[in-house]
CSV table of C-alpha atoms in Angstrom, one decimal:
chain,number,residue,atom,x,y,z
A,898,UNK,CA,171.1,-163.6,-128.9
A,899,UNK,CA,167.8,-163.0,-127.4
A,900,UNK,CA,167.2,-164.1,-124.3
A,901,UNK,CA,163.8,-166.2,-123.5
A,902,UNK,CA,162.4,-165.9,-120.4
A,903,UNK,CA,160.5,-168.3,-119.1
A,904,UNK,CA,156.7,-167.8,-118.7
A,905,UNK,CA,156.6,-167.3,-114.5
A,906,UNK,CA,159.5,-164.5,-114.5
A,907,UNK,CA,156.6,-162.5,-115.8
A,908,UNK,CA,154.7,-162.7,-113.0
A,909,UNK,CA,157.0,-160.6,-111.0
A,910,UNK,CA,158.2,-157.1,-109.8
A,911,UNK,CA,161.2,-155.5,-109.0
A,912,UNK,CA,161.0,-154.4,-105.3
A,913,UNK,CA,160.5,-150.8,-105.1
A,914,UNK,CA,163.0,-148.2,-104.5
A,915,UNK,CA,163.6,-146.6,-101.3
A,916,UNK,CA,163.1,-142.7,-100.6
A,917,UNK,CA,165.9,-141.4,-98.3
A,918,UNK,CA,164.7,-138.8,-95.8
A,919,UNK,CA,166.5,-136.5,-93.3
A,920,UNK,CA,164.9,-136.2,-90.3
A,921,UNK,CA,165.0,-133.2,-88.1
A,922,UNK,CA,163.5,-132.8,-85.0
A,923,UNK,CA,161.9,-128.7,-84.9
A,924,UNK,CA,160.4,-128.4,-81.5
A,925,UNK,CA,160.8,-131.3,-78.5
A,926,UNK,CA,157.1,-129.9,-77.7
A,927,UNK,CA,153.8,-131.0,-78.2
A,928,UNK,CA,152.0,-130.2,-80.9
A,929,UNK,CA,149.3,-132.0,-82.4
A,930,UNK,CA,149.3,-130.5,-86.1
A,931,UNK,CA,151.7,-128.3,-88.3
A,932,UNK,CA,151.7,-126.8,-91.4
A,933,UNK,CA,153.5,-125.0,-93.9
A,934,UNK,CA,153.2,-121.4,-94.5
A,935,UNK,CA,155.3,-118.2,-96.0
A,936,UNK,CA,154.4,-116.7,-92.8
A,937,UNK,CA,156.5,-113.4,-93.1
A,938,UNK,CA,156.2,-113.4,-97.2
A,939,UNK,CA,160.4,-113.9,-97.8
A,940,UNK,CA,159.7,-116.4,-100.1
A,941,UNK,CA,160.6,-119.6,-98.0
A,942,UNK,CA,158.0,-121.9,-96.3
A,943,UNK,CA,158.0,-121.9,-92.6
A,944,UNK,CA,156.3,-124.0,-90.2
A,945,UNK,CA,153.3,-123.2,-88.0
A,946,UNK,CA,152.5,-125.3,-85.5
A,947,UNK,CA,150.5,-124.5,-82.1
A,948,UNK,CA,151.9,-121.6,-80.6
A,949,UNK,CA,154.3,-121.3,-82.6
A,950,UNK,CA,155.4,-119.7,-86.3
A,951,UNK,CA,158.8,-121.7,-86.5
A,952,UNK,CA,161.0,-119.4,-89.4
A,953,UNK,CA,162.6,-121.0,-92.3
A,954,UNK,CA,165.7,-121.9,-93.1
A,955,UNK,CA,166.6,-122.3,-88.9
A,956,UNK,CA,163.5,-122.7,-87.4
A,957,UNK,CA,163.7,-119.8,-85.5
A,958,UNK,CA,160.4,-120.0,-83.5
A,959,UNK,CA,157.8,-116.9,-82.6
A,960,UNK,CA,155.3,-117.3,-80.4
A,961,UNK,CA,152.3,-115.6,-82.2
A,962,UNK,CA,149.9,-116.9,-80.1
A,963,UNK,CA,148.2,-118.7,-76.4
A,964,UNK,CA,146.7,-122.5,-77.0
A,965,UNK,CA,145.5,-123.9,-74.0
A,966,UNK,CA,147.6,-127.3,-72.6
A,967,UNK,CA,144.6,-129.8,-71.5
A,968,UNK,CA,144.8,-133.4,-70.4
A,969,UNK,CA,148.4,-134.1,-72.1
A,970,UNK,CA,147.2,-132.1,-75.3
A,971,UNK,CA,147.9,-128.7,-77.1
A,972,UNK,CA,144.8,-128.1,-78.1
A,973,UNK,CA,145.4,-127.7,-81.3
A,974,UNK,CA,144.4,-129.9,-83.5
A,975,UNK,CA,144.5,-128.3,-87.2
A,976,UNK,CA,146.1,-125.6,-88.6
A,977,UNK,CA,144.8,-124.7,-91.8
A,978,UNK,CA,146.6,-122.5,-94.2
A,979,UNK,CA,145.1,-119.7,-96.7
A,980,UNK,CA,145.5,-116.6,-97.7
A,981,UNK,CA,141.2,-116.3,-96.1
A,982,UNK,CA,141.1,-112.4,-96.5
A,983,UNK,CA,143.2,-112.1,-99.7
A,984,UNK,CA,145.0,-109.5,-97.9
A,985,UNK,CA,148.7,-111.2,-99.4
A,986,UNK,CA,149.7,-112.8,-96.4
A,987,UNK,CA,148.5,-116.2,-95.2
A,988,UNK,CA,146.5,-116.7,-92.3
A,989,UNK,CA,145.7,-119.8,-90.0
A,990,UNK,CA,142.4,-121.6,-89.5
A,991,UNK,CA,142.7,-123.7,-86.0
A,992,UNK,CA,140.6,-126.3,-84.2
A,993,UNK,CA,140.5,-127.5,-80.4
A,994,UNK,CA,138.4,-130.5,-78.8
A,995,UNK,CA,138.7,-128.9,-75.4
A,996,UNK,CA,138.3,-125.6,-76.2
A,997,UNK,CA,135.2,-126.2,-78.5
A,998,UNK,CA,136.7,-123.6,-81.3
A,999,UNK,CA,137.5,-123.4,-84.8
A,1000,UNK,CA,139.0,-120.0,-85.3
A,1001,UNK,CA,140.7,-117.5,-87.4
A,1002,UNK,CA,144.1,-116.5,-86.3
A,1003,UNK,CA,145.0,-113.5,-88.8
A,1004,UNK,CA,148.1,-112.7,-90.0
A,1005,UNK,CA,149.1,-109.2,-89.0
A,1006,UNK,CA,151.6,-109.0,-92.5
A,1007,UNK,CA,154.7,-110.2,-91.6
A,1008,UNK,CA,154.0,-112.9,-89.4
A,1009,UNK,CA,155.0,-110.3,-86.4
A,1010,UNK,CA,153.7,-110.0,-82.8
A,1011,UNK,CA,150.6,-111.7,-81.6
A,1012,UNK,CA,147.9,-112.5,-84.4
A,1013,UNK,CA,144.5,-111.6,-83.7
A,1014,UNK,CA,141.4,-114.3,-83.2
A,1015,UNK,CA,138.0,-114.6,-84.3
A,1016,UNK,CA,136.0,-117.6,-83.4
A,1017,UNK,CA,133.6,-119.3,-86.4
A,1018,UNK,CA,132.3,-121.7,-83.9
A,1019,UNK,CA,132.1,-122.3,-80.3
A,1020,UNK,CA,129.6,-125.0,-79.5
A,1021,UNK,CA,131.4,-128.1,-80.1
A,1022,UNK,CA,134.2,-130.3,-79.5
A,1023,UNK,CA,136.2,-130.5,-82.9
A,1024,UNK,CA,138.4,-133.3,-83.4
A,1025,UNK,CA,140.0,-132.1,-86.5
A,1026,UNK,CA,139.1,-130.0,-89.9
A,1027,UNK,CA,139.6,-130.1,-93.5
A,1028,UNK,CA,140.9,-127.1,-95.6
A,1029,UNK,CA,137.8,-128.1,-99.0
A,1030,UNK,CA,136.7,-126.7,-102.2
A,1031,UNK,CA,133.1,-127.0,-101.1
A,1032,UNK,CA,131.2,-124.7,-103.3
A,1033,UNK,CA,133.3,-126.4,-106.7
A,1034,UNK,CA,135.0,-123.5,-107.6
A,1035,UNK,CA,138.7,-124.7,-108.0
A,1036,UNK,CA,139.6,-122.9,-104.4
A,1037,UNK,CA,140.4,-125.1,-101.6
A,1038,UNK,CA,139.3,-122.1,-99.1
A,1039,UNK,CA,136.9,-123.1,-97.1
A,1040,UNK,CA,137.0,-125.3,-93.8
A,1041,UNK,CA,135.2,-128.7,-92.9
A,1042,UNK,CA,135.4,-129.9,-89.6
A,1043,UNK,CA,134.7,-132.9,-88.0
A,1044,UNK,CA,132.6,-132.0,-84.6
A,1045,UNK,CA,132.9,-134.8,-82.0
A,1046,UNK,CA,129.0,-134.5,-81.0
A,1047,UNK,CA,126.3,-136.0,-82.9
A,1048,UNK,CA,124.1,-133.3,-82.6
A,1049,UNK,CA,126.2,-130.8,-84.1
A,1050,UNK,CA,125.2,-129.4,-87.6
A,1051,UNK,CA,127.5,-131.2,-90.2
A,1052,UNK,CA,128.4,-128.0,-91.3
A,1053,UNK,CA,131.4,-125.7,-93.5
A,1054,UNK,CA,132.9,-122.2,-93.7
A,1055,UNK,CA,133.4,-119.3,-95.7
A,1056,UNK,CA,135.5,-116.2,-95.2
A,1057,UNK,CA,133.1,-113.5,-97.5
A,1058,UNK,CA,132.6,-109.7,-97.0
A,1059,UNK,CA,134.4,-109.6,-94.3
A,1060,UNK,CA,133.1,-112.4,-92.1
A,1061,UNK,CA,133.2,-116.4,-91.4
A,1062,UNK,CA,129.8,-117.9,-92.6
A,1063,UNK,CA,128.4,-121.0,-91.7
A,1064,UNK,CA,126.8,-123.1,-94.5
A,1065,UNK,CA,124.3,-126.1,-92.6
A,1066,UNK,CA,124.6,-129.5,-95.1
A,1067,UNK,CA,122.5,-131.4,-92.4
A,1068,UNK,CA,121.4,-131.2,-88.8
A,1069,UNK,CA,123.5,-133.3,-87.6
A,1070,UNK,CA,126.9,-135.3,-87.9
A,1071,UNK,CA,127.6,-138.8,-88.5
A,1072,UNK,CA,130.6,-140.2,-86.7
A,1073,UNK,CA,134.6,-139.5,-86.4
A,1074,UNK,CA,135.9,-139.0,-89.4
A,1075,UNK,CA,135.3,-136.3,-92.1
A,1076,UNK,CA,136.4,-135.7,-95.9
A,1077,UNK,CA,135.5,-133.9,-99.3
A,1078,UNK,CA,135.6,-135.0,-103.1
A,1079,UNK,CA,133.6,-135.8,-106.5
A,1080,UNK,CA,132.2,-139.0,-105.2
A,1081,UNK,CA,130.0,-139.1,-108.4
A,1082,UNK,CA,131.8,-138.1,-111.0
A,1083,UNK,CA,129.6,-134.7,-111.4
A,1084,UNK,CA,132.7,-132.2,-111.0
A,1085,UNK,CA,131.0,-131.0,-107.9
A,1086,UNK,CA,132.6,-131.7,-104.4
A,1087,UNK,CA,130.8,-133.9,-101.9
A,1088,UNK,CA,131.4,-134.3,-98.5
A,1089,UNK,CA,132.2,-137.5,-96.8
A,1090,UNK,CA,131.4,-138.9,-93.4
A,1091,UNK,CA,131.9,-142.6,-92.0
A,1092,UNK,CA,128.5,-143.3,-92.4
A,1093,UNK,CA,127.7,-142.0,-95.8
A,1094,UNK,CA,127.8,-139.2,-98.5
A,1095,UNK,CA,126.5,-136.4,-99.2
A,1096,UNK,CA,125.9,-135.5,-102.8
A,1097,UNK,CA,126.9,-131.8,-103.4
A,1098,UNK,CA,124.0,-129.5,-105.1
A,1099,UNK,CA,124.3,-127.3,-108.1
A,1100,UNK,CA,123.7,-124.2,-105.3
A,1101,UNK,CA,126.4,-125.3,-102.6
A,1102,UNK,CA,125.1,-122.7,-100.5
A,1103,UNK,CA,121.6,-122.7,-100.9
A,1104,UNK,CA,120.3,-126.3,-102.5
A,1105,UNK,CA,119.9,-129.3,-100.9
A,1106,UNK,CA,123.0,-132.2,-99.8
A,1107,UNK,CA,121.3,-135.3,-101.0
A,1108,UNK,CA,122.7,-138.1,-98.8
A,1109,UNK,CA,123.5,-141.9,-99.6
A,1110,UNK,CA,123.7,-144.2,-97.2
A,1111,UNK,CA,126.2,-146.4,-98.8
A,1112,UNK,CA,128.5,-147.4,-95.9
A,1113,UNK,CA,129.6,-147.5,-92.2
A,1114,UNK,CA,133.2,-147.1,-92.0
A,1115,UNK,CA,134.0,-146.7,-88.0
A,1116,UNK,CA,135.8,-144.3,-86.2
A,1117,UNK,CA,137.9,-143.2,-89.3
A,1118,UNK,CA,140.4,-140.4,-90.1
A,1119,UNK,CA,140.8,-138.1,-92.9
A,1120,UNK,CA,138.5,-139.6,-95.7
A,1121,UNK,CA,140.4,-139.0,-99.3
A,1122,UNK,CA,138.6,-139.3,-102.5
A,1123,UNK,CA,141.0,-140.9,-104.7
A,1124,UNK,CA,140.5,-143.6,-107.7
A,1125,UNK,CA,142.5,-146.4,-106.4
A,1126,UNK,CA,142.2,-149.1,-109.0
A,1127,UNK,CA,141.9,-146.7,-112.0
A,1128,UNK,CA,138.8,-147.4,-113.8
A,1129,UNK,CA,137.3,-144.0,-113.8
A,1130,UNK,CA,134.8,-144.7,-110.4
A,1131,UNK,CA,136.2,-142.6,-107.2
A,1132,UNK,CA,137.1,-144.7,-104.8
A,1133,UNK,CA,138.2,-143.5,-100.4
A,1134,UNK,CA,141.3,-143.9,-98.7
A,1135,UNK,CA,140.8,-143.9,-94.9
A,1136,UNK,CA,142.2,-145.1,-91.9
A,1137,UNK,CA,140.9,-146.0,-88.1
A,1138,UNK,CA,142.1,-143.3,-86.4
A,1139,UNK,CA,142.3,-144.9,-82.9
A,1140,UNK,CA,142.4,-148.9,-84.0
A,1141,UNK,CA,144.2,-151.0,-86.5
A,1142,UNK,CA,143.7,-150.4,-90.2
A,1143,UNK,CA,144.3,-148.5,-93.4
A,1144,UNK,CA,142.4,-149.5,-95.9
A,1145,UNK,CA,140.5,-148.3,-99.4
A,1146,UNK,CA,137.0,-148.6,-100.5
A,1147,UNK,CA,136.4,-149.9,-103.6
A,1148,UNK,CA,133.5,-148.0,-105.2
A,1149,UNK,CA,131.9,-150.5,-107.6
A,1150,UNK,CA,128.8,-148.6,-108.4
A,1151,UNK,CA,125.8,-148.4,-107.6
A,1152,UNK,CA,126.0,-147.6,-104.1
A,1153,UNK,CA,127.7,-150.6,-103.3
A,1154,UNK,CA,131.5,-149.9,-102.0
A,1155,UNK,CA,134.3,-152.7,-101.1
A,1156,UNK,CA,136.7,-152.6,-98.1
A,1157,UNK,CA,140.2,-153.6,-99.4
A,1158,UNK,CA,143.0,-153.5,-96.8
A,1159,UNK,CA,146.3,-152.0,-96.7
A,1160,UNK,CA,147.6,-152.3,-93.5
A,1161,UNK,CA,146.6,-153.4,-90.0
A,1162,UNK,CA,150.1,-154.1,-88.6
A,1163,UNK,CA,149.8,-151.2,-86.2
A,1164,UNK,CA,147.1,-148.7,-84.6
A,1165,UNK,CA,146.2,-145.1,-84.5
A,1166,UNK,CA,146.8,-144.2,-88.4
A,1167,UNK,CA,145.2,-140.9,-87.4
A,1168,UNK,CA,146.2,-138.5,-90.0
A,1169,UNK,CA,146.8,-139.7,-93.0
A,1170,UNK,CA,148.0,-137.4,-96.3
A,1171,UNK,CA,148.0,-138.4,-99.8
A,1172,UNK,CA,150.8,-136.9,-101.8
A,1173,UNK,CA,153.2,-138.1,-104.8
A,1174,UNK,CA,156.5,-138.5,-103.1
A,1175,UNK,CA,158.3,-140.4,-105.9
A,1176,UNK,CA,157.2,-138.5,-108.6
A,1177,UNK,CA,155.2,-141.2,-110.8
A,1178,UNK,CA,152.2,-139.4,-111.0
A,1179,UNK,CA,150.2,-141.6,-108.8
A,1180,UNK,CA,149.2,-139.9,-105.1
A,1181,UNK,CA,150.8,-141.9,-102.5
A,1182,UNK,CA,150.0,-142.2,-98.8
A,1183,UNK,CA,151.7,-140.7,-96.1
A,1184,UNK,CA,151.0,-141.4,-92.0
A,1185,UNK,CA,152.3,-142.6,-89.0
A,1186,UNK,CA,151.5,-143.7,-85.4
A,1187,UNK,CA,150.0,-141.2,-83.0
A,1188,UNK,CA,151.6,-140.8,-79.7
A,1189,UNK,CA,148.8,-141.7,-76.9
A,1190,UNK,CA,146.4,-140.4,-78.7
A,1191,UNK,CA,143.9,-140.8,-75.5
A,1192,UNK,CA,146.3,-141.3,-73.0
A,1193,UNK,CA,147.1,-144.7,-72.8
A,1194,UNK,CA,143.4,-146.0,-73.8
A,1195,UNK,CA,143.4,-147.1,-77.4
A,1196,UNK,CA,144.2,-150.6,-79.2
A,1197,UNK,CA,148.1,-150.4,-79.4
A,1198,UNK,CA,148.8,-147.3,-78.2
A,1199,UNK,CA,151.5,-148.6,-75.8
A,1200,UNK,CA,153.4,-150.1,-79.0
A,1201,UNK,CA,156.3,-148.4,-80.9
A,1202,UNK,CA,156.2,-145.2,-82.8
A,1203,UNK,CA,156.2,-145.4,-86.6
A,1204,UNK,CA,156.4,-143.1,-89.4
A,1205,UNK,CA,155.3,-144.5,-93.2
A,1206,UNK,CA,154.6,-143.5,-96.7
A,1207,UNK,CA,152.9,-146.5,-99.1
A,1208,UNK,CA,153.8,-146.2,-102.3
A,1209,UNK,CA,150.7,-146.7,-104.8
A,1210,UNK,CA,151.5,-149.4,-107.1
A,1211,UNK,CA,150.0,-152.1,-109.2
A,1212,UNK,CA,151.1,-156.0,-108.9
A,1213,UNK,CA,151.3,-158.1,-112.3
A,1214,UNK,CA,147.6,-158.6,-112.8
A,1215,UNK,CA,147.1,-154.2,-112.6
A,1216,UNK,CA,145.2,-154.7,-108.9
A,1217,UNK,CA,146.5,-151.4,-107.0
A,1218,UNK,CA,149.0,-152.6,-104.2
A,1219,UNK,CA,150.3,-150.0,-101.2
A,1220,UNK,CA,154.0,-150.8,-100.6
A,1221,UNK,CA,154.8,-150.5,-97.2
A,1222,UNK,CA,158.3,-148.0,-96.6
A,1223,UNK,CA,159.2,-147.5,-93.4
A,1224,UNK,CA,160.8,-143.7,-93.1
A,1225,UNK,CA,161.1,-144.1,-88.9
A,1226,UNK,CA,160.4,-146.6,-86.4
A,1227,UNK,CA,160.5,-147.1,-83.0
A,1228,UNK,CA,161.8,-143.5,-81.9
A,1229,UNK,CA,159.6,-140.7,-80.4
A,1230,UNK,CA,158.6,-139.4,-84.2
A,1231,UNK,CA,154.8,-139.9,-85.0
A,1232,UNK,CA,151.9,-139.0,-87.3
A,1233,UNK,CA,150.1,-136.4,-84.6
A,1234,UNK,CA,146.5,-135.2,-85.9
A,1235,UNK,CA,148.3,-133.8,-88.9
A,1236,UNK,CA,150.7,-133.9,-91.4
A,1237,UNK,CA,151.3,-131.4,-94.5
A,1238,UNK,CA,153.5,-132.3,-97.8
A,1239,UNK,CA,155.2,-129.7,-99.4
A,1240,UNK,CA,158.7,-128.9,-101.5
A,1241,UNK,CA,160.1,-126.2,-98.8
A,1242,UNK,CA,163.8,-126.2,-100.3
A,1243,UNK,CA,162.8,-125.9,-103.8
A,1244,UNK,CA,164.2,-129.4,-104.8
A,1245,UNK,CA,161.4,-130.6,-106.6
A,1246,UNK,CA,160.5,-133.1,-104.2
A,1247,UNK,CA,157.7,-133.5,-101.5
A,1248,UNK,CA,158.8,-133.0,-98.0
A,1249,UNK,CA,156.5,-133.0,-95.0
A,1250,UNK,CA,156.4,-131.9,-91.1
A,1251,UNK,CA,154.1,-134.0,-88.5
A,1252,UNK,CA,153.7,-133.3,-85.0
A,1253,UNK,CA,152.7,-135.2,-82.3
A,1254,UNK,CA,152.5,-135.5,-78.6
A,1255,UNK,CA,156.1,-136.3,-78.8
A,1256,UNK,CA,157.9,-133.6,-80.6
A,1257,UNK,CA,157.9,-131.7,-83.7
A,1258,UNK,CA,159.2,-133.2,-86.8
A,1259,UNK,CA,160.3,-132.0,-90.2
A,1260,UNK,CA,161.0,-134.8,-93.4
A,1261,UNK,CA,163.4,-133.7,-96.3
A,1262,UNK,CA,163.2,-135.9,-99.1
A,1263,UNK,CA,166.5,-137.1,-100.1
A,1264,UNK,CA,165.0,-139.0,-103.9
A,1265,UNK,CA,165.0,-142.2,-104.5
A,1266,UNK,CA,167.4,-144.6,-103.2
A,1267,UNK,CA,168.1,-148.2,-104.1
């Protein structure tokens, strides 16, 4: 017999599954970003994160290195992964807003002893940096960061012939926030700033960053490139990175961009990673509150901790919806300035670490759970 349903049980989805995740706290420390790394090239990921190289599969922790403790802050506030030298092992590309750096900490091998440093910049307070393909060549190697002074040259990196070199898009910079993607659709990488674009030349290096005013965004996080809704025009996932909001930009051509809300149920979405963490094919997001971020200051910040992914989905009419799943809430776990996704057991799911004022905290993804 087949079974009619009636015309409104159309209208309606099944509630998305859970993900289970084991939570384990790595260091009770400060520190504002981690990342994953093969640090002594044994073929496990390990953890870097301030001073510290923390080694996989017990976190055994090295120091490899000094960061200076300022005003409740490691100042660290990115740590960049690559292999910068192509020497084998991976090295570690840092920022710090008090220490007005972004520098080069290279991997001696094996992870072993105190790494050695070379400063790129020293002029400006940096409030965080992305690890970009900016000259388009399918190599996410070279850094973007995100000065915290207007008058600083919006500017990114490269590691060639033996030295860090600077590459000036404009003058100046153009708020807090920073990102990188094919805005256009032209297969070229553009940067992204809360108060516009910048179109990426044919000659990253040596042509000229066209830039369109399109938008003013606010004091805004990592800037993603993503299309959201689908219908082939790259859209931006943000967030405001000390007030309430995560949201998407709808790019509906034409230089004219829609905000479209995901959340503002809670503040200081600072760092905020997109990454597929049920396996559908479609990039999720993953964040979660940042602990004080400025010391007691900020919209919220005295309100309960809270760790997140939203799972990209569409309702019954195909308009993209962000699911709200809650992984931790209300302990001392956070989103920090940084958190990195990656399958570190080998079990074909994403897991992720994120630090924070509070501690150090690593995510195992358990699947999906009902």
């Amino acid at each position: 017999m087949l079974l009619r349903l009636a015309p409104f049980a159309l209208l309606f989805i099944s509630r998305p599954a859970e993900i289970g995740f084991d939570q384990k706290m790595i260091d009770a420390g400060a520190a504002e970003a981690a990342a994953f790394a093969d640090v002594n090239r044994d073929g496990k990921l390990d953890i870097v994160a301030g001073e510290y190289w923390y080694q996989a599969p017990l976190w055994t922790p090295h120091r490899f290195r000094e960061i200076p403790f300022l005003n409740n802050y490691i100042d660290d506030f990115s740590d960049l992964v690559a292999d910068y030298d192509g020497d084998g092992a991976e090295d570690v590309v840092s920022c710090g807003w008090f220490s007005k750096n972004v520098s080069f900490w290279k991997n001696p091998g094996r992870g072993q002893g105190t790494w050695a440093k070379t400063d790129m910049e020293t002029r400006f307070n940096v409030e965080f940096a992305f690890l970009v393909d900016a000259d388009s060549d399918g190599k996410a190697l070279e850094i973007l960061p995100q000065f915290g002074n207007k008058n600083a040259p919006l500017t990114w990196y490269e590691y060639k012939g033996g030295a860090w070199k600077a590459n000036v898009v404009s003058p100046q910079s153009y708020g807090h926030g920073i990102g990188a993607g094919d805005v256009n659709g032209d297969k070229r990488v553009d940067i992204v700033t809360p108060k516009g674009w910048f179109e990426a030349p044919a000659d990253a290096r040596g042509g000229q960053w066209v830039y369109h005013e399109d938008f003013d965004l606010g004091d805004t996080g990592f800037l993603h490139v993503l299309d959201v809704n689908g219908d082939g025009k790259p859209d931006l996932v943000t967030s405001l990175a000390h007030n309430y909001g995560i949201f998407w930009m709808e790019n509906q051509g034409g230089g004219k961009w829609v905000k479209r809300l995901i959340d503002d149920s809670w503040s200081q979405a600072h760092a905020v990673t997109l990454a597929d963490l049920n396996g559908d094919g479609r990039p999720d997001l993953v964040t979660g509150k940042r602990y004080m971020a400025h010391n007691g200051k900020d919209p919220g910040e005295r309100e309960p901790l809270g760790v997140y992914w939203y799972e990209n989905v569409k309702d019954e009419k195909g308009t993209p919806v962000f699911v709200r799943h809650v992984i931790d809430y209300s302990t001392r776990a956070g989103g920090g300035m940084q958190i990195s996704v990656a399958d570190y057991d080998g079990d074909k799911r994403p897991d992720f670490v994120a630090g924070g004022k509070a501690g150090l905290f690593l995510y195992r993804n358990l699947g999906q759970k009902r």
